[in-house]
Coordinates of C-alpha atoms in Angstrom, one line a residue:
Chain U
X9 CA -4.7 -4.3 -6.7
X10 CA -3.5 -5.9 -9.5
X11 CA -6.1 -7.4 -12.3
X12 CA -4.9 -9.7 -15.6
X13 CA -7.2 -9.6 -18.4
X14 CA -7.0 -12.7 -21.0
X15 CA -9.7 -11.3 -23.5
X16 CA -9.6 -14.2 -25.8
X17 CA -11.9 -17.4 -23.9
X18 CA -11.0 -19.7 -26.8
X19 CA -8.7 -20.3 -29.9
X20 CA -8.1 -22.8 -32.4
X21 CA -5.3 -23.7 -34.1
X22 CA -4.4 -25.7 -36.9
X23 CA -1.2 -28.4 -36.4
X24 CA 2.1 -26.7 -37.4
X25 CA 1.0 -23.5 -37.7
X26 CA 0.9 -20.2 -35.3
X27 CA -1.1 -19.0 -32.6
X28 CA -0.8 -15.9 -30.5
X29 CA -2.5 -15.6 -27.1
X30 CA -3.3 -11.8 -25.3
X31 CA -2.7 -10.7 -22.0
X32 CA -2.7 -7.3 -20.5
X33 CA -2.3 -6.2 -16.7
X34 CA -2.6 -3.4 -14.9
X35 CA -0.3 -2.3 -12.1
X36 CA 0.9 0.8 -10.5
X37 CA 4.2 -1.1 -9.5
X38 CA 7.6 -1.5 -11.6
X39 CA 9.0 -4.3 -10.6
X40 CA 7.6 -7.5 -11.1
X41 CA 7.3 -11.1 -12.8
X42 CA 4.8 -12.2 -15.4
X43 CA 4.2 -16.1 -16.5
X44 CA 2.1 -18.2 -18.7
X45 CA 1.4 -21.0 -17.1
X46 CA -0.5 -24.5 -19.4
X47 CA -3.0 -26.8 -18.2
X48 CA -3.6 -29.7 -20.2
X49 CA -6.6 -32.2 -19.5
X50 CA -4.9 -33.7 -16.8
X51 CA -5.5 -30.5 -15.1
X52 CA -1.9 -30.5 -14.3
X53 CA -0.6 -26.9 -13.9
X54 CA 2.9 -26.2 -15.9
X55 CA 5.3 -23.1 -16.1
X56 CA 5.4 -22.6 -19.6
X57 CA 7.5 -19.6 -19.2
X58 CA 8.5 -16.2 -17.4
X59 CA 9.9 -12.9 -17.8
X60 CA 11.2 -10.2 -15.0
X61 CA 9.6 -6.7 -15.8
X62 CA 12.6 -5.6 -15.4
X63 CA 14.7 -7.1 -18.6
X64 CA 13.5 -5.6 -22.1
X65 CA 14.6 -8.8 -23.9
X66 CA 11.4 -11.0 -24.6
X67 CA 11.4 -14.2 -23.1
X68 CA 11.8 -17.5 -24.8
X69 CA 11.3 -21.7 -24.6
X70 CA 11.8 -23.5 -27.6
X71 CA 8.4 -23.2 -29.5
X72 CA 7.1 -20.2 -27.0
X73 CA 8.1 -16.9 -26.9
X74 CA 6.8 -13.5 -25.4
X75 CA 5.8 -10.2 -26.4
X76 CA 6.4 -7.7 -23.6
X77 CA 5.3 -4.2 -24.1
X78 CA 6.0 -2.9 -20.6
X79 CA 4.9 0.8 -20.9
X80 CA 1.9 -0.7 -22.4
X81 CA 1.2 -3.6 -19.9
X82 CA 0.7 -6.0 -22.6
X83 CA 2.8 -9.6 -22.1
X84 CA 1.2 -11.7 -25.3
X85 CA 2.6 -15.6 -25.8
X86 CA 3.1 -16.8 -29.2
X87 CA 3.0 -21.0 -29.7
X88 CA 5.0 -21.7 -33.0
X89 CA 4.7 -24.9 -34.9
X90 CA 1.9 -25.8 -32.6
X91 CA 1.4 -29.7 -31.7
X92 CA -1.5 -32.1 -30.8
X93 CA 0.3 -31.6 -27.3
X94 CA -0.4 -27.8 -27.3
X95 CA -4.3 -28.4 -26.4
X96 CA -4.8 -26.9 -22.8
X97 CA -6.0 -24.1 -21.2
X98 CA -3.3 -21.3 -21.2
X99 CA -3.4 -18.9 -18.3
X100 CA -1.3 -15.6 -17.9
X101 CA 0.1 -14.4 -14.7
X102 CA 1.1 -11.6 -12.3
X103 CA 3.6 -11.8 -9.4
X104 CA 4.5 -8.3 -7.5
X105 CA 7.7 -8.3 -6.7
X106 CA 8.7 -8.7 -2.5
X107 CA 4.8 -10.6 -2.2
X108 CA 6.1 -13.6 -0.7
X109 CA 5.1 -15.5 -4.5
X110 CA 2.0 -14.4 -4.7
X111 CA 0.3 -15.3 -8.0
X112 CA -2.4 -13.7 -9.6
X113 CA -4.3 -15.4 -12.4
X114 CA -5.9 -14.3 -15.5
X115 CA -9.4 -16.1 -16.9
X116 CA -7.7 -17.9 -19.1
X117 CA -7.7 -18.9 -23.1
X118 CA -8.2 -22.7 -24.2
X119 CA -6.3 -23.4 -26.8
X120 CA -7.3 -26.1 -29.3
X121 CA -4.7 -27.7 -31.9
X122 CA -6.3 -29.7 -34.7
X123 CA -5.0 -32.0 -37.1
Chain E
X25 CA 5.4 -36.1 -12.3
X26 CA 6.7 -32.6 -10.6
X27 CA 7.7 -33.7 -7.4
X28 CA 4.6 -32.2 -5.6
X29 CA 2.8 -35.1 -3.9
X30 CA -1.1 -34.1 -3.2
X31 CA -3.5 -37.1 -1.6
X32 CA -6.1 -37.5 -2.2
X33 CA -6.4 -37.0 -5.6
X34 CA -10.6 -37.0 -5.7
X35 CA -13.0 -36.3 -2.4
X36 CA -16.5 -36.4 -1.9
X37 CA -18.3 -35.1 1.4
X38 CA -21.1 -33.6 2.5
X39 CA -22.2 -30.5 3.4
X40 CA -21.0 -29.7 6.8
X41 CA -18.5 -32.2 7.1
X42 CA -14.4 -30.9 7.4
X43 CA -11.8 -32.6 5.0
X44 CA -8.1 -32.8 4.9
X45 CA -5.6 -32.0 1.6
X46 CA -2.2 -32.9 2.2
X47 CA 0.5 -31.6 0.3
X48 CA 4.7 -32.7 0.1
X49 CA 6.4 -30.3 -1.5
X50 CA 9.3 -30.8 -4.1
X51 CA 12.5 -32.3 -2.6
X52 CA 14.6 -29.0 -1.4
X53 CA 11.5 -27.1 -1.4
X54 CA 10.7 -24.6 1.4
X55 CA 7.7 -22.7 0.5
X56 CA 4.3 -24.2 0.0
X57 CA 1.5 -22.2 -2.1
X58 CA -2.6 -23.3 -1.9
X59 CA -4.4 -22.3 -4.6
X60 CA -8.4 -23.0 -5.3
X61 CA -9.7 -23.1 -8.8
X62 CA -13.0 -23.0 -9.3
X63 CA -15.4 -22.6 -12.2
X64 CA -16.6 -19.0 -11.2
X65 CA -13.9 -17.7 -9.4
X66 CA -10.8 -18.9 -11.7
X67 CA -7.3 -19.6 -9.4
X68 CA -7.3 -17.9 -6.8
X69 CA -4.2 -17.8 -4.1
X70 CA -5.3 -19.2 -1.0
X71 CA -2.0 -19.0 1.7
X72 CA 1.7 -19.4 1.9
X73 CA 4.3 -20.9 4.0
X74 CA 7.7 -20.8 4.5
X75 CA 9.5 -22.8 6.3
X76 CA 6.9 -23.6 8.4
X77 CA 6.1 -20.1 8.8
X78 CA 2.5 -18.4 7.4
X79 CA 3.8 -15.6 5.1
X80 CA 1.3 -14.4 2.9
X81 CA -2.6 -15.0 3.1
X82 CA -5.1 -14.4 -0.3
X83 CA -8.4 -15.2 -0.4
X84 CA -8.7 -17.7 2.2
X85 CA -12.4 -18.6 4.2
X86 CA -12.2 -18.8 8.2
X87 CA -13.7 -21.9 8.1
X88 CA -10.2 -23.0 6.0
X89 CA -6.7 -23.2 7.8
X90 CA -3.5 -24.6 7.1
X91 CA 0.2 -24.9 8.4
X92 CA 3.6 -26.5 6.9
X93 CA 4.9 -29.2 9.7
X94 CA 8.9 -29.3 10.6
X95 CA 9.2 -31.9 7.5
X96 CA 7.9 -29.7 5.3
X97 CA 4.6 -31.3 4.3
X98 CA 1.7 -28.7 4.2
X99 CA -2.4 -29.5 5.2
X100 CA -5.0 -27.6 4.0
X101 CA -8.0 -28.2 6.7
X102 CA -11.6 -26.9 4.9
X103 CA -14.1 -27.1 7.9
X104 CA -18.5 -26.4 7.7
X105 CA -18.5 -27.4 4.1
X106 CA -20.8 -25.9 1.5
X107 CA -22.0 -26.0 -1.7
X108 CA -19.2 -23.9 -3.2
X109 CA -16.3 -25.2 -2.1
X110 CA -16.2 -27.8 -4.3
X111 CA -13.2 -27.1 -6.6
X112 CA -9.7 -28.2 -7.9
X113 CA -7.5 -26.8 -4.8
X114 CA -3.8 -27.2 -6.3
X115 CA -0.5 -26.7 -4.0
X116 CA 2.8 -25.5 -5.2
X117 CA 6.1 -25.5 -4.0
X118 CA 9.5 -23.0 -4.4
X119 CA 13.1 -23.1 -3.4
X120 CA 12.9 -19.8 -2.0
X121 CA 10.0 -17.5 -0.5
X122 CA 10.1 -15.0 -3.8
X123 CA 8.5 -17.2 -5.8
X124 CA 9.7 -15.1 -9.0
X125 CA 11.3 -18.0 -10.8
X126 CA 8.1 -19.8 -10.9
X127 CA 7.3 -22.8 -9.0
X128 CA 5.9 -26.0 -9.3
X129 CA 2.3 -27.4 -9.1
X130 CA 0.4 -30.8 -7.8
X131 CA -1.9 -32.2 -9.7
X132 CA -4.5 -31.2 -7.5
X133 CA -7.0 -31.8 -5.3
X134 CA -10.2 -32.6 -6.5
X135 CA -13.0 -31.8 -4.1
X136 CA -17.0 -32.5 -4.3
X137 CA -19.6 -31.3 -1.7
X138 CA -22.9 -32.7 -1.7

């Protein structure tokens, strides 16, 4: 089975500046996807972005990017030039490859941007 | 607005008692997701459906069901409520059955039992 630790429950941030959120997982299997999903107080859930195991190139969004270390099953998201908006509760997921889109949720980190 | 439709958007019932969620999926969509979020559990996947088809089961109670009709629309049925069911239950909704280019959430469903 498949677990995704977020070790960090909370972070704040300061606007404009850079915040870096952890996420490791641990898998016996090589192919597979891994997202970062945001929910902000409307409790709406929103693909922030994802990367295929598969491609060594991190992942990137505008303001988000990824770090994936693969061998060591480490997939961190880094929020540049973070905004008011930013604020939510940041969650890091697993999806095995060929499991009919199964996802698999980590705890979570709350992100807090302040003025 | 993401294009998933979920009614209602708050419930409250009593213990005992067996509710409802409805879910229409994105325009194009085939495959529903239910997810249940709750304070001490986190997200956790619930079932799956393709095309009217159950493809992959999670976490789900026997006292919960669901099924996608022909038009695509999902139900979630929760049946002999308790106490900790009360949580945010979110559906989804993908092109495909992978799932692996993400999909798309409701705003949820926000359940109370009392």
């Amino acid at each position: 089975a498949q677990t995704v630790t977020q070790s960090q429950p909370e972070m704040s941030v300061q606007e404009a500046e850079t915040v870096t959120l952890s996420c490791t997982y641990d898998t016996s299997e090589n192919n597979y996807y891994l997202f970062w999903y945001k929910q902000p107080p409307s409790r709406q859930m929103i693909l922030v972005i994802r990367q295929e195991a598969y491609k060594q190139q991190n992942a990137t969004e505008n303001r988000f990017s990824v770090n994936f270390q693969k061998a060591a099953k480490s997939f961190s998201l880094k929020i540049s030039d973070s905004q008011l908006g930013d604020t939510a509760m940041y969650f890091c997921a697993f999806m095995k490859h060929g499991s009919w889109g199964k996802l698999q949720f980590g705890a979570g980190t709350q992100v807090v941007v302040t003025p | 607005d993401s294009g998933v439709t979920q009614t209602p958007k708050h419930l409250i019932t009593a213990t005992g008692q067996r509710v409802t969620l409805r879910c229409s999926p994105r325009s194009g969509d085939l495959s529903v997701y239910w997810y249940q979020q709750s304070l001490d559990q986190g997200l956790q996947f619930l079932i799956q459906y393709y095309n009217g088809e159950e493809r992959a089961k999670g976490n789900i109670l026997e006292r919960f069901s669901a099924q996608q009709f022909p038009d695509l629309h999902s139900e979630l049925n929760l049946s002999s409520l308790e106490l900790g069911d009360s949580a945010l239950y979110f559906c989804a909704s993908s092109p495909q059955t992978g799932g692996g280019d993400g999909y798309t959430f409701g705003s949820g469903t926000r359940l109370t039992v009392v």
